[in-house]
Amino acid sequence: MSNDVLFTIEDLEVSYGSIAAIKGISLEVRKGEIVTILGANGAGKTTTMRTISQLIKAKAGSIRFKGHELTKLPAHKIVKLGISHSPEGRRVFGVLTVEENLMLGAYSRRKVNPETLRWIYEMFPRLEERRKQLAGTLSGGEQQMLAIGRSLMSDPEMLLLDEPSLGIAPILVKAIFKQIKEISRQGVTVLLVEQNAKAALKLADRGYVLEVGRIALDGPAAELLASDKIQEAYLGKKH
Amino acid sequence: MDTFLQQLANGLTIGSMFALVALGYTMVYGVMKLINFAHGDMVAASAFVGLMVYTQILGQTASLVGVVAIFFITAAIMACIGVTLERVAYRPLRTAPRLSAVVSALGASLVIQNGIMLIWGPRMRIFPELVPQVYWHVGGVIISMMQVIILVLSLILMVALYLFIEKTRMGAAIRASSLDQDAARLMGINVDSVISLIFIIGSSLGAVGGLFIALYYRGITFDMGWQYGLYAFIAAIIGGIGNIPGAMLGGMLLGLFSAFISGYVSSTWADAFTFMLLIGILIVRPTGLLGERVAEKV
C-alpha cells in the first residue's frame, strides 16, 4: 500500500432544506485502500456517498479526487474521472437484461472492455448464467452482484459501495464480501459504506464511524474492531 | 366487406397520425413522468408553421423538393420550440411537486394556442393541396395517394425510432433515463441532454403528424391541437404511457376503432365509443396494453 492520497473530503456539509444531514466531515482515502464508513441509520452514510457522486450538492466544503474538485462538476461527469458508485438499494434497471445493465455500466467509456466483462463474469458466474434474464427477476443478492458488476464496467480507480449487504441472504453476503477483496486486489480503491460493522471492519484497512452527520471515531480497522465503543454500539457486546 | 376494407384503409391512415403524435406524449412521460399538455398545441402550431413556410419561404410553389423542404423546415422549427418549451416551462420545475409541472404544462398549452391565434387569426385556414389528388380503386376500395404517403412515411419513422431507441448508445441513454434518472447519472449519462433530445424527437414527430393532419383534412384551426392532442394522448394511454411501441400500437388501434365506428355506427358516436374503449381497456389493463408490470425487488 502506498501513501498517495487519492481522495479527500474536507469540512463537507450537506443539508436537505433546513435540515443539516452532514455537519462538517473530513476523510481521506489512499490509493489501493479499502476504507469503510460505518454508522447507524440516518447517520449520513448514504448522503455522503450521493454527495461524492454529485447526486446531491454540498452546502460547503470540498471533495477532491486526483486534483479535481468534484463539487463543481455535474453528476454525469464523475464516473468519467474514475469514480464509480454502486448505490444503496442496488438500483439496477429492472426491465433490462443483466447484459444490458452491464453495457450501460460501460456507457462512459463508449466501448466495453472485454477483459473487464470476463473478470466480472468470473467473479460472479451467476451473472453470466443469467445474462439474458431481466434484472428485476434476479434475487436480491444477484441484483447486488449485478450492481457491483455494472459499476466495475467503467474500469474505475475508486469504487463507492453503498451497503452491499443490505437485505441479502448471509451466504451471499459472504460471497460478495469475498469478491470485494478480489476487486481491491485488482487495484481498485474501495470506499465501503456498511451497517454490518463487523464484516466491514474485517475487510477494510481503515474505518470512519459516522454519528448524526459527524465523524465520531476513526482509525485502522483492527483498532476499531477491538475498541469498546464499537463493540458496544455496533457489535452488541456487553462490557 | 367493402365497408370493412375502406374503413381499414381510413383507420390505418388516421391511426398513423395519432401514433406519431402519441409518441411525443409517451417519450416525455417516459423520462420526466410529466404529461406535456402543450404537445397537442405544438402539433397544431406545426400546421400553421408549415403553411407559413409554404407561403413565405417557398412562394407558394409546390414541387416534390418543396414539400420535402416544408417537412424538414417545420420539424426543425418545432424542435427548437420544443427544446425552448422544456427549458422555460419544465426544467425550472424539475424538483418541484409534480402538480406544479402539470399546471405549467397546461399554461404552456394555452400560451401556444393563443399564440397561434394572435399570429394567424381565429378563423379556419385552408392548407394548400400539396399532394396531387390521385386515387386508386383497389377491389372496390378507394385509396388516395395521400393515405399511402401518410401510412408509409409514418411506418418508416416509427421503425427508425424503434431501432434508434433499441440499438444505439443514445437510445440506451434514453431507456436508462426513463427507468431511473439517478442510476443513469451514475452511469455517466447526461440526463439534461437526454431530455432535450426527447423534446427534439417528440416535437419533430409531432410536426410531421401536424403536417399530415393539415394535408389530410385541409382545414386548420388554432384550437385543433386540443382535439388531436386528446386523441393521441388516449392512444398513448391505451398502449401504456411511457412505452414507445405501445404508443404506436395504441395510435393504430385507436385510428382503426374510430374508423370502424364511423363506418358501421355513425361518425357522431365515434368520440363516445372511443372513450368507452379507453375505459374498457383501463379496467382490464390499468397500465395499458404494453405497460410495464415488472415489480422491482426492494
XYZ file of C-alpha atoms in Angstrom:
537
model
C 0.000 0.000 0.000
C 1.414 3.366 -0.962
C 0.804 6.624 0.807
C -0.604 8.510 -2.146
C -3.781 10.220 -1.108
C -6.243 9.607 -3.920
C -9.354 11.144 -2.488
C -10.119 13.699 0.211
C -13.226 15.179 1.754
C -12.751 18.401 3.713
C -15.270 20.039 6.029
C -18.173 18.735 3.992
C -21.627 19.998 4.898
C -24.848 18.805 3.263
C -28.414 19.849 4.040
C -31.862 18.781 2.966
C -33.675 22.110 3.022
C -33.078 23.461 6.514
C -32.101 20.096 7.989
C -28.370 19.513 8.199
C -27.515 15.919 7.313
C -23.718 16.195 7.195
C -22.215 18.678 9.625
C -18.639 19.070 8.533
C -16.817 15.805 7.930
C -13.304 15.236 6.630
C -11.788 11.999 5.472
C -9.206 10.679 3.086
C -8.671 7.554 1.061
C -5.246 6.427 -0.141
C -4.640 4.570 -3.345
C -5.344 0.854 -3.054
C -7.048 1.047 0.331
C -10.382 -0.335 1.437
C -11.904 2.320 3.666
C -15.233 1.808 5.370
C -17.738 4.305 6.691
C -19.838 2.844 9.486
C -22.864 4.218 11.228
C -26.463 3.654 12.166
C -29.476 4.521 10.038
C -29.661 8.246 9.428
C -26.043 8.868 10.333
C -25.428 10.316 6.883
C -23.550 7.478 5.179
C -25.635 7.339 2.004
C -25.850 11.131 1.890
C -22.051 11.239 1.907
C -21.882 8.765 -0.982
C -24.523 10.589 -3.005
C -22.715 13.878 -2.444
C -19.445 12.388 -3.688
C -21.277 11.373 -6.885
C -22.884 14.828 -7.039
C -26.400 13.433 -6.997
C -26.744 15.800 -4.042
C -24.932 19.120 -3.997
C -22.797 20.034 -0.992
C -23.607 23.146 1.021
C -19.983 23.717 1.960
C -16.625 22.007 1.899
C -14.658 20.263 -0.779
C -14.381 16.795 -2.301
C -11.198 16.175 -4.260
C -10.194 13.256 -6.429
C -6.794 13.297 -8.161
C -6.736 17.077 -8.125
C -10.273 17.520 -9.439
C -12.798 19.401 -7.324
C -15.894 17.215 -7.624
C -18.373 19.656 -6.076
C -18.096 21.862 -9.156
C -18.996 19.063 -11.572
C -22.367 17.700 -12.698
C -23.195 14.117 -11.645
C -22.688 12.541 -15.072
C -19.046 13.676 -15.274
C -17.936 11.899 -12.093
C -17.731 8.378 -13.493
C -15.527 9.597 -16.338
C -12.944 10.735 -13.768
C -12.685 7.205 -12.418
C -15.153 7.084 -9.517
C -17.930 4.555 -9.891
C -20.841 4.281 -7.476
C -22.865 1.160 -6.695
C -25.832 2.785 -4.988
C -27.849 1.849 -1.923
C -30.778 -0.378 -2.869
C -28.837 -1.571 -5.951
C -30.893 0.478 -8.428
C -30.421 -1.970 -11.283
C -32.514 -1.324 -14.397
C -35.209 -3.897 -13.675
C -36.811 -4.209 -17.108
C -33.471 -4.522 -18.904
C -31.479 -7.738 -19.087
C -28.391 -8.428 -16.991
C -26.245 -7.913 -20.064
C -27.910 -4.597 -20.959
C -27.333 -3.386 -17.401
C -23.648 -4.234 -17.690
C -23.401 -2.487 -21.065
C -24.872 0.664 -19.524
C -22.178 0.433 -16.870
C -19.655 0.949 -19.661
C -21.584 3.916 -21.092
C -18.957 6.460 -20.061
C -16.093 4.665 -21.809
C -18.071 4.114 -25.028
C -16.615 0.691 -25.727
C -16.951 -2.335 -23.484
C -13.626 -3.626 -22.213
C -13.913 -7.387 -22.892
C -11.356 -8.189 -20.176
C -13.378 -6.341 -17.556
C -16.520 -8.170 -18.625
C -14.743 -11.527 -18.404
C -13.381 -10.631 -14.964
C -16.865 -9.682 -13.720
C -18.351 -12.916 -15.051
C -15.526 -14.865 -13.368
C -16.213 -13.193 -10.043
C -19.972 -13.585 -10.347
C -20.708 -16.636 -12.546
C -24.413 -16.242 -11.747
C -24.467 -13.088 -13.861
C -23.137 -14.924 -16.879
C -25.675 -17.734 -16.417
C -28.473 -15.205 -16.267
C -27.205 -12.641 -18.720
C -30.356 -12.754 -20.868
C -32.678 -12.562 -17.863
C -34.370 -9.307 -16.799
C -32.539 -7.775 -13.859
C -35.819 -7.307 -11.963
C -36.310 -11.070 -11.835
C -32.993 -11.727 -10.048
C -32.791 -12.360 -6.303
C -31.629 -9.540 -4.068
C -28.138 -10.959 -3.795
C -27.832 -11.441 -7.536
C -29.028 -7.888 -8.096
C -26.297 -6.706 -5.741
C -23.735 -8.653 -7.765
C -25.114 -7.006 -10.870
C -24.965 -3.539 -9.316
C -21.315 -4.095 -8.357
C -20.528 -5.594 -11.774
C -22.232 -2.699 -13.522
C -20.187 -0.170 -11.570
C -16.972 -2.008 -12.472
C -17.713 -1.878 -16.198
C -16.357 1.673 -16.388
C -12.941 0.409 -15.150
C -12.956 2.770 -12.161
C -9.957 3.672 -9.999
C -12.203 4.069 -6.983
C -15.398 2.187 -6.249
C -18.110 3.517 -3.940
C -20.104 0.654 -2.452
C -23.208 1.629 -0.541
C -24.488 -1.147 1.762
C -23.805 -4.180 -0.419
C -25.114 -6.448 2.376
C -28.499 -4.750 2.718
C -31.359 -7.250 2.674
C -29.286 -10.137 1.331
C -29.050 -13.750 2.457
C -25.996 -14.225 4.769
C -24.391 -16.779 2.473
C -24.454 -14.317 -0.431
C -23.121 -11.526 1.803
C -20.083 -13.705 2.420
C -19.626 -14.316 -1.308
C -19.979 -10.630 -2.115
C -17.501 -9.553 0.580
C -15.026 -12.089 -0.735
C -15.305 -10.506 -4.174
C -14.857 -7.001 -2.756
C -11.472 -8.226 -1.502
C -10.764 -9.526 -5.018
C -11.760 -6.189 -6.548
C -9.352 -4.455 -4.194
C -6.602 -6.927 -5.059
C -7.002 -5.958 -8.716
C -6.006 -2.412 -7.780
C -9.377 -0.727 -7.334
C -9.586 1.555 -4.314
C -12.777 0.903 -2.347
C -14.895 3.186 -0.180
C -17.446 0.972 1.528
C -20.484 2.096 3.481
C -21.899 -0.542 5.809
C -24.201 -1.174 8.716
C -22.690 -4.622 9.118
C -19.723 -3.216 11.086
C -18.018 -6.494 11.887
C -17.913 -7.757 8.306
C -16.831 -4.363 7.001
C -14.028 -3.913 9.538
C -12.682 -7.395 8.877
C -12.371 -6.454 5.228
C -11.207 -2.853 5.484
C -7.840 -1.224 6.130
C -9.288 1.765 7.917
C -12.682 2.929 9.095
C -14.633 6.050 9.991
C -17.634 5.968 12.296
C -20.347 8.442 11.426
C -22.828 9.627 14.049
C -25.611 12.049 13.099
C -23.572 13.826 10.467
C -20.229 13.929 12.315
C -17.254 11.616 12.445
C -17.215 10.163 15.945
C -14.261 7.851 15.570
C -11.688 6.821 13.034
C -8.634 4.643 12.778
C -7.212 1.388 11.455
C -9.837 -1.307 11.086
C -8.230 -3.662 13.580
C -8.214 -0.973 16.272
C -11.819 -0.072 15.642
C -12.811 -3.708 15.762
C -11.204 -4.003 19.179
C -12.446 -0.722 20.602
C -15.030 -0.783 23.380
C -17.091 1.896 21.791
C -17.557 -0.058 18.570
C -18.152 -3.296 20.406
C -20.853 -1.655 22.437
C -22.576 0.316 19.722
C -22.365 -1.960 16.695
C -21.421 -5.451 17.694
C -23.906 -5.822 20.507
C -21.363 -6.914 23.120
C -21.667 -6.014 26.764
C -18.827 -4.707 28.930
C -66.793 -6.326 -46.984
C -66.107 -3.172 -48.981
C -67.014 -1.022 -45.998
C -64.657 -3.064 -43.889
C -61.693 -2.673 -46.243
C -62.419 1.006 -46.839
C -62.554 1.730 -43.118
C -59.441 -0.369 -42.621
C -57.576 1.899 -45.041
C -59.009 5.048 -43.452
C -58.326 3.760 -39.958
C -54.685 2.960 -40.681
C -54.215 6.476 -42.076
C -55.776 8.212 -39.090
C -54.079 5.758 -36.759
C -50.611 6.531 -38.033
C -51.197 10.251 -37.452
C -52.375 9.537 -33.905
C -49.363 7.308 -33.367
C -46.863 9.968 -34.490
C -48.368 12.477 -32.080
C -48.749 9.903 -29.288
C -45.004 9.193 -29.402
C -44.331 12.746 -28.219
C -46.544 12.300 -25.172
C -45.185 8.913 -24.287
C -41.488 9.746 -24.657
C -41.736 12.840 -22.477
C -43.765 10.942 -19.920
C -41.278 8.066 -20.010
C -38.345 10.198 -18.919
C -39.970 13.053 -16.977
C -43.178 11.428 -15.667
C -44.933 14.535 -16.936
C -47.881 14.838 -19.310
C -46.806 17.530 -21.744
C -50.225 19.078 -22.305
C -48.698 21.579 -24.709
C -47.840 18.804 -27.167
C -51.231 18.886 -28.940
C -50.913 22.630 -29.433
C -47.396 22.145 -30.749
C -48.935 19.810 -33.335
C -51.473 22.486 -34.288
C -48.714 25.101 -34.427
C -46.726 22.937 -36.838
C -49.624 23.021 -39.324
C -49.525 26.818 -39.263
C -45.734 26.933 -39.380
C -45.918 24.599 -42.392
C -48.400 26.977 -44.032
C -46.066 29.887 -43.338
C -43.078 28.046 -44.769
C -45.156 27.340 -47.888
C -46.334 30.926 -48.427
C -43.355 32.932 -47.141
C -40.313 30.835 -47.940
C -41.361 28.735 -50.888
C -43.515 31.428 -52.512
C -46.466 29.049 -52.892
C -44.814 26.704 -55.309
C -45.165 23.048 -54.569
C -42.607 20.796 -56.135
C -41.603 17.497 -54.596
C -38.458 19.129 -53.214
C -40.611 21.951 -51.869
C -42.915 19.602 -49.988
C -39.972 17.741 -48.513
C -38.466 21.098 -47.510
C -41.705 22.064 -45.751
C -41.474 18.925 -43.641
C -37.835 19.429 -42.727
C -38.047 23.158 -42.014
C -41.233 22.771 -39.978
C -39.791 19.875 -37.986
C -36.619 21.886 -37.278
C -38.602 24.932 -36.132
C -40.864 22.833 -33.907
C -37.857 21.005 -32.436
C -36.382 24.382 -31.426
C -39.685 25.458 -29.904
C -39.948 22.131 -28.081
C -36.479 22.446 -26.546
C -37.231 26.043 -25.554
C -40.540 24.983 -24.031
C -38.747 22.433 -21.851
C -36.108 24.955 -20.746
C -38.640 27.661 -19.897
C -41.677 25.783 -18.639
C -40.434 22.447 -17.269
C -36.748 22.499 -16.331
C -37.116 25.122 -13.571
C -39.778 22.880 -12.021
C -37.769 19.641 -12.212
C -37.583 19.287 -8.424
C -40.919 20.982 -7.693
C -44.013 18.942 -6.769
C -45.492 17.033 -9.715
C -48.626 19.197 -9.782
C -46.651 22.409 -10.394
C -45.231 20.982 -13.601
C -48.706 19.854 -14.718
C -50.070 23.371 -14.175
C -47.084 24.739 -16.077
C -47.872 22.336 -18.945
C -51.479 23.496 -19.050
C -50.275 27.093 -19.061
C -47.843 26.372 -21.897
C -50.717 24.790 -23.828
C -52.764 27.984 -23.542
C -49.814 30.201 -24.408
C -49.107 28.257 -27.606
C -52.770 28.042 -28.569
C -53.304 31.773 -28.081
C -50.005 32.472 -29.774
C -51.273 30.709 -32.897
C -54.493 32.726 -32.725
C -52.668 36.034 -32.359
C -50.270 35.320 -35.214
C -52.577 33.617 -37.719
C -56.026 34.679 -36.550
C -59.000 32.839 -35.095
C -60.575 31.692 -38.355
C -60.057 28.409 -40.087
C -57.270 28.443 -42.672
C -57.172 26.094 -45.606
C -53.931 24.204 -46.038
C -52.760 24.068 -49.671
C -53.177 20.946 -51.717
C -49.552 19.922 -51.904
C -50.079 16.291 -52.794
C -51.888 15.609 -56.088
C -55.380 14.188 -55.692
C -54.677 10.752 -57.058
C -56.998 7.917 -56.191
C -56.641 4.234 -56.765
C -59.531 1.780 -56.924
C -58.424 -1.459 -55.403
C -61.187 -4.051 -55.426
C -63.994 -1.684 -54.521
C -61.886 0.330 -52.087
C -60.732 3.860 -52.833
C -57.273 4.702 -51.598
C -55.719 8.121 -52.108
C -52.074 8.829 -52.708
C -52.142 10.972 -49.566
C -53.209 7.987 -47.489
C -50.426 5.840 -48.871
C -47.842 8.545 -48.223
C -49.055 9.059 -44.650
C -49.037 5.367 -43.881
C -45.676 4.584 -45.465
C -43.830 7.602 -44.040
C -45.285 7.047 -40.580
C -44.236 3.426 -40.585
C -40.730 4.348 -41.721
C -40.430 6.957 -38.964
C -41.712 4.583 -36.318
C -39.376 1.756 -37.328
C -36.475 4.225 -37.398
C -37.373 5.493 -33.930
C -37.683 1.969 -32.594
C -34.269 0.994 -33.956
C -32.752 4.210 -32.603
C -34.081 3.513 -29.117
C -33.176 -0.177 -29.090
C -29.888 -0.283 -30.962
C -27.942 2.918 -30.370
C -25.935 4.306 -27.488
C -28.174 7.371 -27.276
C -31.214 5.116 -27.299
C -29.755 3.203 -24.378
C -29.267 6.508 -22.554
C -32.925 7.365 -23.152
C -34.090 3.982 -21.862
C -31.874 4.194 -18.777
C -33.034 7.734 -18.011
C -36.656 6.697 -18.236
C -36.073 3.846 -15.770
C -34.017 5.579 -13.088
C -32.580 9.070 -13.544
C -30.128 8.917 -10.659
C -28.827 5.491 -11.676
C -28.492 6.818 -15.243
C -26.387 9.739 -13.962
C -24.137 7.274 -12.132
C -23.533 5.568 -15.484
C -22.319 8.896 -16.854
C -25.485 9.744 -18.751
C -26.275 13.449 -19.052
C -29.981 13.342 -18.248
C -30.487 17.012 -19.200
C -29.248 16.275 -22.724
C -31.467 13.198 -22.882
C -34.483 15.339 -22.003
C -33.575 17.887 -24.694
C -33.201 15.035 -27.174
C -36.627 13.690 -26.185
C -38.165 17.087 -26.917
C -36.377 17.312 -30.265
C -37.626 13.877 -31.338
C -41.130 14.280 -29.893
C -41.662 17.732 -31.379
C -40.325 16.707 -34.796
C -42.585 13.663 -34.951
C -45.464 15.854 -33.743
C -44.646 18.322 -36.530
C -44.811 15.555 -39.139
C -48.108 14.430 -37.591
C -49.440 18.008 -37.662
C -48.500 18.423 -41.326
C -50.170 15.110 -42.171
C -53.321 16.243 -40.380
C -53.228 19.523 -42.305
C -52.651 17.790 -45.637
C -55.322 15.185 -44.985
C -58.114 17.282 -43.511
C -57.055 20.611 -45.087
C -58.940 22.868 -42.652
C -56.675 24.001 -39.787
C -57.743 25.999 -36.731
C -55.787 27.449 -33.821
C -57.595 25.217 -31.321
C -57.365 21.937 -33.205
C -54.470 20.809 -31.019
C -56.926 20.097 -28.242
C -58.842 17.507 -30.252
C -55.915 15.749 -31.919
C -53.809 16.034 -28.796
C -56.521 14.378 -26.744
C -56.857 11.522 -29.214
C -53.115 10.973 -29.303
C -52.947 11.170 -25.529
C -55.624 8.463 -25.309
C -53.634 6.402 -27.801
C -50.542 6.728 -25.598
C -52.508 5.614 -22.536
C -54.112 2.666 -24.350
C -50.668 1.459 -25.406
C -49.220 2.038 -21.941
C -47.869 5.535 -21.389
C -44.093 5.668 -21.353
C -43.866 2.709 -23.720
C -42.778 3.575 -27.257
C -44.110 0.553 -29.194
C -47.223 0.970 -27.033
C -47.844 4.449 -28.416
C -47.535 3.122 -31.969
C -49.916 0.253 -31.249
C -52.345 2.492 -29.329
C -52.433 5.034 -32.165
C -53.136 2.393 -34.800
C -55.814 0.694 -32.701
C -57.498 3.980 -31.924
C -57.488 5.020 -35.581
C -58.946 1.698 -36.698
C -61.510 1.715 -33.914
C -62.761 5.205 -34.668
C -62.854 4.482 -38.413
C -64.931 1.332 -37.877
C -67.322 3.107 -35.532
C -67.702 5.869 -38.127
C -68.270 3.298 -40.869
C -70.632 0.919 -39.115
C -72.357 3.039 -36.466
C -72.122 6.757 -37.009
C -69.315 9.299 -37.005
C -71.121 11.340 -34.367
C -70.729 8.413 -31.991
C -67.015 7.911 -32.669
C -65.862 10.009 -29.705
C -68.245 8.379 -27.250
C -67.161 4.899 -28.299
C -63.516 5.885 -28.202
C -63.782 6.866 -24.563
C -65.702 3.697 -23.806
C -62.857 1.738 -25.384
C -60.361 3.650 -23.242
C -62.321 2.933 -20.062
C -62.722 -0.718 -21.022
C -59.003 -1.177 -21.652
C -58.045 0.595 -18.458
C -60.380 -1.625 -16.427
C -58.811 -4.765 -17.857
C -55.243 -3.462 -18.059
C -54.719 -0.368 -15.898
C -51.168 0.140 -17.201
C -52.229 -0.032 -20.872
C -51.694 -2.787 -23.394
C -47.897 -2.822 -23.293
C -47.428 -1.052 -19.945
C -44.659 -2.325 -17.721
C -45.676 -4.611 -14.913
C -42.377 -5.932 -13.643
C -42.227 -5.428 -9.900
C -38.815 -4.320 -8.680
C -37.389 -6.144 -5.716
C -36.534 -3.867 -2.816
